[in-house]
C-alpha positions as a printed NumPy array, in Angstrom:
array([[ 30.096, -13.097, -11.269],
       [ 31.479, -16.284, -12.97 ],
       [ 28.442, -18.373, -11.995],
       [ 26.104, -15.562, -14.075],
       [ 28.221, -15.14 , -16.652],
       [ 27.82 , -19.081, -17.187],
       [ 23.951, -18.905, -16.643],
       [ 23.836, -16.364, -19.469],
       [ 26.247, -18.301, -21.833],
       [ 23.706, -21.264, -20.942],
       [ 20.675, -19.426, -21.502],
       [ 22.393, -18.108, -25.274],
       [ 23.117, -21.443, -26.202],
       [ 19.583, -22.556, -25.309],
       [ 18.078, -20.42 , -27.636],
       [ 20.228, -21.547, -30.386],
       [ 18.384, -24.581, -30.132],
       [ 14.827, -23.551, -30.819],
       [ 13.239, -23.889, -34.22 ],
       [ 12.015, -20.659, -34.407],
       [  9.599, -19.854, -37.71 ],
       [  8.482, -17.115, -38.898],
       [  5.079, -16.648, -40.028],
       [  3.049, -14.104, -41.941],
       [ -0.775, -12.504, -42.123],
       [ -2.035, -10.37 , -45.103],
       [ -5.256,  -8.872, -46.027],
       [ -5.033, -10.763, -49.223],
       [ -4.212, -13.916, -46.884],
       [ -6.708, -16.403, -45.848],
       [ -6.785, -18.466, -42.124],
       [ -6.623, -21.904, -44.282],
       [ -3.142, -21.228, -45.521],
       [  0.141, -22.026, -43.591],
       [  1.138, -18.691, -42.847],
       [  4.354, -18.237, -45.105],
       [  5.068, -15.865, -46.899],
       [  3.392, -16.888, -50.155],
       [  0.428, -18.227, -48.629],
       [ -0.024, -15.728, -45.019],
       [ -2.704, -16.169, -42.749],
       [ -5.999, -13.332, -42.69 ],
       [ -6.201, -12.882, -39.443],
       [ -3.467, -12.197, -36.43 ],
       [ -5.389, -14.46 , -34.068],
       [ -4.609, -17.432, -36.404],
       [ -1.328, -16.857, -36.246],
       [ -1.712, -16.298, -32.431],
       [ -2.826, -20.129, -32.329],
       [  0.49 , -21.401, -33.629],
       [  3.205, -19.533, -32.525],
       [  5.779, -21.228, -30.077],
       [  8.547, -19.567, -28.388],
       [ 10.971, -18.083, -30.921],
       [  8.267, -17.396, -33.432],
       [  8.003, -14.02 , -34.88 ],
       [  4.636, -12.945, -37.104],
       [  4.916, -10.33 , -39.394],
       [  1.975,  -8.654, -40.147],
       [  1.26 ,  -6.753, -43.636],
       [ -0.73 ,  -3.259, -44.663],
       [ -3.768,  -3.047, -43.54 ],
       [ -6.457,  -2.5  , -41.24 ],
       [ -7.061,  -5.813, -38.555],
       [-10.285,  -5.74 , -36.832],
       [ -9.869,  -8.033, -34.029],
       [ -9.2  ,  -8.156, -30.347],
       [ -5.116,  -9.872, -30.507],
       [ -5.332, -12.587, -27.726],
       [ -1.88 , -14.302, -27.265],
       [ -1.966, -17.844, -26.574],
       [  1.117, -19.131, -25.95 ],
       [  4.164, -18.172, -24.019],
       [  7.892, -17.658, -25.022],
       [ 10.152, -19.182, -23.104],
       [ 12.434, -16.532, -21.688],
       [ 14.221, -13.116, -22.605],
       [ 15.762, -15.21 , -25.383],
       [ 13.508, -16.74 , -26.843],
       [ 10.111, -14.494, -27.294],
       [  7.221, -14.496, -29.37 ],
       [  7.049, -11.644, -31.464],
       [  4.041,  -9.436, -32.897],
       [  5.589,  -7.205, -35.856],
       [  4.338,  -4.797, -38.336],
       [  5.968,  -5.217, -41.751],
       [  8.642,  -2.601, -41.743],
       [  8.162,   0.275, -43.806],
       [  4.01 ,  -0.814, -43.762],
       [  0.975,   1.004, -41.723],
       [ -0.531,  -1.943, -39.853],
       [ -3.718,  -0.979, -37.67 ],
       [ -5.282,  -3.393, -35.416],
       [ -8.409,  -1.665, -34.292],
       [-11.118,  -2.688, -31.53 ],
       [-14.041,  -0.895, -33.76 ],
       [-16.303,  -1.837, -36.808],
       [-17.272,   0.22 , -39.525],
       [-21.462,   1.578, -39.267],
       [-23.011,   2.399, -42.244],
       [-26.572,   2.907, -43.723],
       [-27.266,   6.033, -41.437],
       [-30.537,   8.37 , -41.656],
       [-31.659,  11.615, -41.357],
       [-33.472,  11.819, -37.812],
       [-35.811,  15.073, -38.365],
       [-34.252,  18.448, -38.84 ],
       [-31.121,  19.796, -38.342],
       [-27.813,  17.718, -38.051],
       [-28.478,  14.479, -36.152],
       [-28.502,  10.949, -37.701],
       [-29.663,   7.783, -36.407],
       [-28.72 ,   3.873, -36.986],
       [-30.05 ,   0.85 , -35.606],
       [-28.12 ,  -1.739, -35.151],
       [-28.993,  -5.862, -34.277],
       [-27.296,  -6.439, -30.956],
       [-25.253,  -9.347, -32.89 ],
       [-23.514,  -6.235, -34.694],
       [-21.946,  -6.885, -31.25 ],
       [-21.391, -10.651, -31.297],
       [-20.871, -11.255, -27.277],
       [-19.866,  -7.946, -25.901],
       [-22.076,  -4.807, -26.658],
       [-20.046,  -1.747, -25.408],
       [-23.371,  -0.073, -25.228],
       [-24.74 ,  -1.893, -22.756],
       [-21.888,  -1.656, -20.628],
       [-21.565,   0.975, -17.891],
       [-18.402,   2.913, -17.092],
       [-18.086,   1.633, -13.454],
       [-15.481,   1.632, -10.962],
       [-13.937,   1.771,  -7.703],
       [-12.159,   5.703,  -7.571],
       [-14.187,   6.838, -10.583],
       [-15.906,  10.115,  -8.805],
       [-16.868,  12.227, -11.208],
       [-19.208,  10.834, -13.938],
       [-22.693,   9.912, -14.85 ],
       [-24.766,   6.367, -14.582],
       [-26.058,   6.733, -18.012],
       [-21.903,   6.709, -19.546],
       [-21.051,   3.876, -21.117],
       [-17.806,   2.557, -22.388],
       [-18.998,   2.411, -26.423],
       [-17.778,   4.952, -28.345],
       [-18.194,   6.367, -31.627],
       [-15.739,   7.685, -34.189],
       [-15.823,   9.884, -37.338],
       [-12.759,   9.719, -39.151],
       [-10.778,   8.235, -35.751],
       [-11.655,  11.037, -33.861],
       [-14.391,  10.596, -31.284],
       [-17.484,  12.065, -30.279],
       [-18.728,  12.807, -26.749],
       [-21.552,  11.491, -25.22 ],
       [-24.511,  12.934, -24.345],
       [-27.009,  11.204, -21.569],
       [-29.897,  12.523, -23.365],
       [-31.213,  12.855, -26.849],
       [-31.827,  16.33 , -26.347],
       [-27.534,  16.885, -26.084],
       [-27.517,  15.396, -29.952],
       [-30.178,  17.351, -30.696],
       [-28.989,  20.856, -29.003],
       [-25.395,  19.983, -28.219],
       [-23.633,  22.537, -25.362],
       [-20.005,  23.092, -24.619],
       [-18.99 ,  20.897, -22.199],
       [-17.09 ,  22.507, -19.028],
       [-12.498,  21.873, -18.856],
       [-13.037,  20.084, -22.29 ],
       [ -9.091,  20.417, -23.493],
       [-11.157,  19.879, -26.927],
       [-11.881,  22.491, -29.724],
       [-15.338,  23.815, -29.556],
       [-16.028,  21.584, -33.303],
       [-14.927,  18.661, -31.582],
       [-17.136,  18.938, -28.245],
       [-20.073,  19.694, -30.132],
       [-20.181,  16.019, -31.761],
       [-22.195,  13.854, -29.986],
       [-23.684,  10.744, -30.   ],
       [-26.557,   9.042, -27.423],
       [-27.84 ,   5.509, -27.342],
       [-30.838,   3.427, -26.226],
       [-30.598,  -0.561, -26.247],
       [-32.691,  -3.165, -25.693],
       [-33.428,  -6.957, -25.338],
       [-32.954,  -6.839, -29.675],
       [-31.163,  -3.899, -30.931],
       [-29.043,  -0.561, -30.295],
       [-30.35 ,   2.625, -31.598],
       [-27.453,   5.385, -31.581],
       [-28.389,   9.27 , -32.431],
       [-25.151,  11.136, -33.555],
       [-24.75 ,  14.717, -34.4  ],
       [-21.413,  14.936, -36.87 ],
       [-21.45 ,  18.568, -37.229],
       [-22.999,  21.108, -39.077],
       [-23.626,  19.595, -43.352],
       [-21.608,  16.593, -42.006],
       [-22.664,  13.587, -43.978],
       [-22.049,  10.076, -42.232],
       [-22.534,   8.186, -45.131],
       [-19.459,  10.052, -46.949],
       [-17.244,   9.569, -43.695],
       [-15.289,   7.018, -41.905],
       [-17.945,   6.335, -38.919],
       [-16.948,   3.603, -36.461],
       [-17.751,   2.315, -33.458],
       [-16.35 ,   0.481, -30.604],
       [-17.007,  -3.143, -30.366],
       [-14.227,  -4.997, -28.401],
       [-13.05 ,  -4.126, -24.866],
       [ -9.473,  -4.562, -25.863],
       [ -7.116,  -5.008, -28.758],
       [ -4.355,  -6.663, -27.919],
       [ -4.645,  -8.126, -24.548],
       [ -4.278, -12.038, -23.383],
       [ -7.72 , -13.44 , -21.962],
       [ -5.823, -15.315, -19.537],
       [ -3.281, -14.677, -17.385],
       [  0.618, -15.78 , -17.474],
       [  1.241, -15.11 , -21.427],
       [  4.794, -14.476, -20.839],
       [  7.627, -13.052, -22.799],
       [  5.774, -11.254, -25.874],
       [  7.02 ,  -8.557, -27.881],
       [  4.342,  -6.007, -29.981],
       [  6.022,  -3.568, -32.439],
       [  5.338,  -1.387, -34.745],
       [  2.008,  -1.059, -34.656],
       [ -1.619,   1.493, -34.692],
       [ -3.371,   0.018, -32.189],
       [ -6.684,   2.066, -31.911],
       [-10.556,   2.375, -30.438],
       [-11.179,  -0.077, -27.789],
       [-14.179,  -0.343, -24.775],
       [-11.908,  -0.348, -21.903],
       [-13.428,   0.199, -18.516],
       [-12.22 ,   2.162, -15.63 ],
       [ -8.73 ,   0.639, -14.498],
       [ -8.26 ,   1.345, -10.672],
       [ -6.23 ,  -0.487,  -8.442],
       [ -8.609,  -2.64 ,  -6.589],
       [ -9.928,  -4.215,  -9.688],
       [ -9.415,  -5.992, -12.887],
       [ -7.526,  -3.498, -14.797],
       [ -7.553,  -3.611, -18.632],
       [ -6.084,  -1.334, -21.76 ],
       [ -6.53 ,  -1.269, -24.895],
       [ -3.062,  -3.597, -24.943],
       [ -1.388,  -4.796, -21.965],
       [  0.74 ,  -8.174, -20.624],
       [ -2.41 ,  -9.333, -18.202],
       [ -0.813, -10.228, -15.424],
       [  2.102, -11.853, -16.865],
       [  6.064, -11.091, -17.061],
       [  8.526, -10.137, -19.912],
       [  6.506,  -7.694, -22.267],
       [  8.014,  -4.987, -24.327],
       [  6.004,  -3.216, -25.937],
       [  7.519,  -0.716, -28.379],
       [  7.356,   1.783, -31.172],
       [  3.599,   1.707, -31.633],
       [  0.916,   4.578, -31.68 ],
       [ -1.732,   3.767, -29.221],
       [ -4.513,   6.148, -29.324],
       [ -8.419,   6.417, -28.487],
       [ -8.951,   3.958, -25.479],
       [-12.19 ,   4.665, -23.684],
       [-10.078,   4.178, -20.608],
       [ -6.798,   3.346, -20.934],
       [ -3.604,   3.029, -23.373],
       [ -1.566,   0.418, -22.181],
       [ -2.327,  -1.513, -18.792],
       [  0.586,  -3.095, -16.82 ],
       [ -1.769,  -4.069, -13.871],
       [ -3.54 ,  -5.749, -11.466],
       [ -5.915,  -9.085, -11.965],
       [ -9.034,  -9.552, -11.155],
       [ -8.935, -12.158,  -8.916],
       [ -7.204, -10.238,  -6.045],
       [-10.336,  -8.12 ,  -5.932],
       [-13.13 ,  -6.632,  -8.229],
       [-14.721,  -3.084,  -7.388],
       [-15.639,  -4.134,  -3.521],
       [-15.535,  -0.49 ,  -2.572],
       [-18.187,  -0.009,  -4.97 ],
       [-20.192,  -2.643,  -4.818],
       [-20.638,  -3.873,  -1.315],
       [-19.751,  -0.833,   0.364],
       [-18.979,  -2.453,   3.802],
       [-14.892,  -1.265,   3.725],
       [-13.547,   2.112,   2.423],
       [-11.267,   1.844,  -0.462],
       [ -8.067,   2.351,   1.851],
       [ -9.004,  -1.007,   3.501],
       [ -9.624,  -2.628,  -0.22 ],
       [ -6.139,  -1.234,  -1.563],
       [ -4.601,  -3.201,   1.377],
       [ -6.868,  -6.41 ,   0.56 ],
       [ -5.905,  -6.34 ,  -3.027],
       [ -2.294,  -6.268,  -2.045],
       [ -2.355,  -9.042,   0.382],
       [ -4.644, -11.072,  -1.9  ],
       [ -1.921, -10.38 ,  -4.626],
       [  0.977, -11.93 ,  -2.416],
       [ -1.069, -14.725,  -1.274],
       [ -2.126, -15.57 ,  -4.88 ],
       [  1.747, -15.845,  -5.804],
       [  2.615, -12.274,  -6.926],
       [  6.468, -12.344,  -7.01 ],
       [  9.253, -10.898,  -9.937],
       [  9.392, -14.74 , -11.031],
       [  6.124, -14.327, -12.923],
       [  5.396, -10.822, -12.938],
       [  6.202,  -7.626, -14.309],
       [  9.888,  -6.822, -15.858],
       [  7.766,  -5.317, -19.115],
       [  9.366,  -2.561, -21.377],
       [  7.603,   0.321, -22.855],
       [  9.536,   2.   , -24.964],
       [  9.34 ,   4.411, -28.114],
       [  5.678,   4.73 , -28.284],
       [  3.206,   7.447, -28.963],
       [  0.144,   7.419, -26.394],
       [ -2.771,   9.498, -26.535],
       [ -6.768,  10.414, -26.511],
       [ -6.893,   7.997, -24.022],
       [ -9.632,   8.976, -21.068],
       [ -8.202,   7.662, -17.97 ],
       [ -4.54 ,   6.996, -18.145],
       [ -2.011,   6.809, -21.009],
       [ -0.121,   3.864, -18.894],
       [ -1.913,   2.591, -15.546],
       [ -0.899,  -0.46 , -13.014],
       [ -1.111,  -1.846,  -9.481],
       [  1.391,  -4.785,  -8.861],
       [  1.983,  -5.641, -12.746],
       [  4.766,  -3.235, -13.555],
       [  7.081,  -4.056, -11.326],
       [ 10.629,  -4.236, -11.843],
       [  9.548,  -2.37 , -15.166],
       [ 11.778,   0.263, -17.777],
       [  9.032,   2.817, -19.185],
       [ 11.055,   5.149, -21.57 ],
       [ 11.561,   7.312, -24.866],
       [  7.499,   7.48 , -24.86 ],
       [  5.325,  10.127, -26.367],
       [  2.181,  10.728, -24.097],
       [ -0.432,  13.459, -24.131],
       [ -3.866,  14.708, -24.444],
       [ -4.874,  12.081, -22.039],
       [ -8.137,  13.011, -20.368],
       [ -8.829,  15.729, -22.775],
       [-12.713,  15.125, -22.978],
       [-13.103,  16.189, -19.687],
       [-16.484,  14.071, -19.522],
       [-15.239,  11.921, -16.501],
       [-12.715,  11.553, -13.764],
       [-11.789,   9.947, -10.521],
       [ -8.649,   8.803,  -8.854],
       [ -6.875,   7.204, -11.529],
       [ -6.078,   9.958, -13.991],
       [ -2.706,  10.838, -15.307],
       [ -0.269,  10.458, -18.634],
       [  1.236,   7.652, -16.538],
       [ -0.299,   6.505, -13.418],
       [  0.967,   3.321, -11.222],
       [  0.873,   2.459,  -7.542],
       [  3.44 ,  -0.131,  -6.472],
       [  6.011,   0.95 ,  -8.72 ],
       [  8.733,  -1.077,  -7.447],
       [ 12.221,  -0.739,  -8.87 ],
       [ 10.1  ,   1.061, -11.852],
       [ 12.753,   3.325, -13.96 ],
       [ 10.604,   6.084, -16.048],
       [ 12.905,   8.092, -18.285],
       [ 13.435,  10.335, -21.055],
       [  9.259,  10.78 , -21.398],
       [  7.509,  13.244, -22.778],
       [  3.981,  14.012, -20.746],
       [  2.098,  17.07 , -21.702],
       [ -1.454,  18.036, -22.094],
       [ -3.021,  15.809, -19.491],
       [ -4.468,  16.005, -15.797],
       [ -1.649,  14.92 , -14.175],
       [  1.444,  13.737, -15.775],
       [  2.937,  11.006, -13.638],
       [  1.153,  10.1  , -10.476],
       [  3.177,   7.499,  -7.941],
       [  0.693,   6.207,  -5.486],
       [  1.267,   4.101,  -3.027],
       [  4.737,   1.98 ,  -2.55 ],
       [  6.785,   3.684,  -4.886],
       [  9.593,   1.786,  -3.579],
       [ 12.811,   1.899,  -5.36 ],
       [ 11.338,   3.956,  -8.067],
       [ 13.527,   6.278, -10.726],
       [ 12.3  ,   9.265, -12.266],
       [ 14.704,  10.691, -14.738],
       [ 15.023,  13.11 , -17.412],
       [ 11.407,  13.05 , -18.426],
       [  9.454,  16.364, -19.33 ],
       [  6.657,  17.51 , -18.357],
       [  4.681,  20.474, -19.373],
       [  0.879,  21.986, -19.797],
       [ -0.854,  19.472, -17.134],
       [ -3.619,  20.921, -15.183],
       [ -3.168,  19.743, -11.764],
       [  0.165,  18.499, -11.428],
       [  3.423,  17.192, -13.776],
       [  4.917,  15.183, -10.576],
       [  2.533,  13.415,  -7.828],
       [  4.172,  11.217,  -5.101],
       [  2.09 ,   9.71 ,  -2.607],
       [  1.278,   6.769,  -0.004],
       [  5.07 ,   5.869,  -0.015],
       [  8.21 ,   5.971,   1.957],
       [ 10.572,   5.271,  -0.479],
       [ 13.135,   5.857,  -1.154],
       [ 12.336,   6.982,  -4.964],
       [ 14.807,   9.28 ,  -6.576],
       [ 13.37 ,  11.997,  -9.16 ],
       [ 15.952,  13.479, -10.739],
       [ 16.794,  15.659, -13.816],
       [ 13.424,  16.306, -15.277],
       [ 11.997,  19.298, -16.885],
       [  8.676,  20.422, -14.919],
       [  7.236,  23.409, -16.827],
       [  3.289,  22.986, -15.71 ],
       [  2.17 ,  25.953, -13.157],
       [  2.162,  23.312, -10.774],
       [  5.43 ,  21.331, -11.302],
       [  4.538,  18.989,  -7.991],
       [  3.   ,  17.304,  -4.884],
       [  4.977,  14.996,  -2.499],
       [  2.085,  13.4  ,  -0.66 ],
       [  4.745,  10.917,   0.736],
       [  8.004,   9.806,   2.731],
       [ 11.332,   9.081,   1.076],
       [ 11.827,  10.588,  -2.041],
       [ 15.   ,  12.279,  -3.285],
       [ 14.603,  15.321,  -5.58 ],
       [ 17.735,  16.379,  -7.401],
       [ 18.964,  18.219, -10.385],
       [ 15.301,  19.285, -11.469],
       [ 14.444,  21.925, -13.541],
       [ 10.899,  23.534, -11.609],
       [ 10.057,  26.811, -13.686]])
């Protein structure tokens, strides 16, 4: 007791030594200025080059369009690197661009727009497929571009014919006026040609049309970023790809294989994929299942696993993230997903719903919250409604608390346990869904729930 006590005084005084600054980005700021308050930077990536462990950047009104890569590191629980909104300001960091100059294609309601493939720069969402180990149900022509009409988005269609003639899709959760937007797209070697259909009169030209053109928002591109903090933000419209466990996986913001995030009191909404990410890398295996098709996924699971441990996976240097206070949704595979990068994590007070709602795709990986490996992983006082599932535990939920969360108006299940032996204790949560559970496992304790 004494000797921790001491280590903690240590670690306090430590702190106290570093020069932390605090640095500022504007819309009215410019990426040649020092980043004070009188002179902020333009963009949050320039700030993201300078910060050192202590720094916080506070970020102004406005709408960011950029993909947020942290660069640098803090240097413990005490000394972070924080990513604020301005208090009392809407700041929106968003993975999209803004399309214009769109035409009348025939009769009836559909537009067209052709873009340069540098509209892109070095990632066209367009031309990338939705791919991915445990993705079951979906077609080869989906890809993980979207587009957007005043931040709501519109379904795809694999043929011009569903712009033209657009049909009700089948389990949409969306309104009929919703699911009868649609967009389809051709690209080749020079440009991308998207069709859209807005809706009966609907004018593109007098609405907010964007589309996606990053594959995250705020999201390291390396590894081992460690101890950030991201608050108060909109963080919106990003071209993630499926997210299983036996690949890279990637949200629309997430630590990347790192240790010490919190993430808190942000709205995260319209990820192709998924919200936030707290999962695996993708060196410990990439799609094998898929691709070479020589082992089942069972036998990959394991290999990513054992990969992960051999590669260094331990709580020294991952996992230990917060989630806390955030709103999550419109997200098409998970709200929160991870294999191996969550561990020893505290997901609470968090909003998340209409996850999956579109309906267009599905697969193994689909839930409000979905983890395997959710070691010593406490999940309380949620709020998951309107999805698939609402929390799905597969595979070594060891350790693992499930309290006073509640759950209502998922289709298959609010509570999913399974590939584990425990012990995991889910206890005083509210499961109003007509199917409140499935314990697909070994080793769980269920006490003082409410199962109507």
């Amino acid at each position: 007791m004494k000797k921790s006590i001491i280590s903690a005084a240590l670690a306090l005084l430590m702190s106290f030594g570093v020069s932390a600054n605090e640095y500022h980005v504007a819309k009215t700021g410019s990426d040649q200025n020092d980043g004070s308050a009188n002179a902020p930077f333009l963009t949050i990536n320039r700030a993201a080059m300078v910060l050192k462990a202590g720094d916080v950047v506070t970020v102004h009104e406005g709408v960011y369009r950029e993909w947020v890569q942290p660069r640098n590191s803090g240097a413990d629980n005490y000394s972070r690197i924080t990513y604020q909104a301005a208090p009392g300001e809407e700041v929106w960091i968003k993975g999209s661009e803004v399309v214009t100059g769109w035409k009348k294609d025939g009769k009836g309601d559909v537009w067209k727009v052709v873009l340069p493939n540098s509209f892109f720069k070095d990632f066209n969402p367009f031309a990338e497929p939705l791919v991915g180990d445990w993705l079951s149900q979906t077609n080869s022509k989906f890809v993980v571009g979207e587009v957007y009409i005043n931040g709501k988005s519109l379904f795809q269609a694999v043929e011009l014919e569903g712009v033209r003639n657009p049909e009700m899709p089948k389990n949409t959760r969306k309104s009929e006026a919703e699911a009868l937007r649609t967009w389809y797209v051709e690209v080749s070697d020079t440009q991308t040609t998207i069709w859209a259909n807005f809706g009966p009169g609907v004018n593109p030209n007098k609405e907010l049309i964007e589309v996606n053109a990053r594959p995250a928002v705020f999201f390291p591109a390396l590894p081992g970023v460690n101890y950030i903090t991201v608050r108060g933000f909109h963080l919106s419209q990003a071209a993630t790809n499926w997210a299983p466990p036996t690949a890279f996986q990637q949200g629309l913001i997430g630590p990347h294989w790192s240790k010490g995030w919190i993430i808190e009191d942000n709205v995260v909404s319209n990820s192709k994929c998924v919200g936030i990410c707290i999962g695996k890398d993708r060196a410990s295996g990439q799609n094998r299942w898929t691709i070479e098709r020589e082992l089942g996924g069972f036998n990959r699971e394991l290999e990513a696993i054992f990969q992960a441990e051999d590669m260094g996976w331990k709580k020294e240097n991952i996992g230990s993230h917060i989630i806390r206070n955030n709103e999550i949704f419109d997200c098409e595979q998970a709200g929160i997903v991870g294999h191996l990068g969550g561990v020893f994590s505290l997901i609470e007070h968090n909003y998340i719903h209409d996850i999956n709602a579109k309906r267009q795709y599905a697969g193994a990986e689909v839930g409000c919250i979905k983890l395997h490996a959710a070691i010593d992983v406490i999940i309380r006082n949620n709020i998951l409604e309107n999805g698939y599932n609402g929390l799905w535990l597969d595979w070594q939920g060891i350790g693992t608390r499930v309290s006073s969360n509640v759950f209502f108006n998922n289709d298959h299940t609010d509570i999913w346990t399974e590939v584990t032996h425990g012990p995991c204790l889910i206890d005083n949560n509210v499961l109003l869904s007509p199917n409140a559970f499935l314990e697909w496992g070994q080793g769980s304790a269920w006490v003082h729930n409410i199962i109507s």
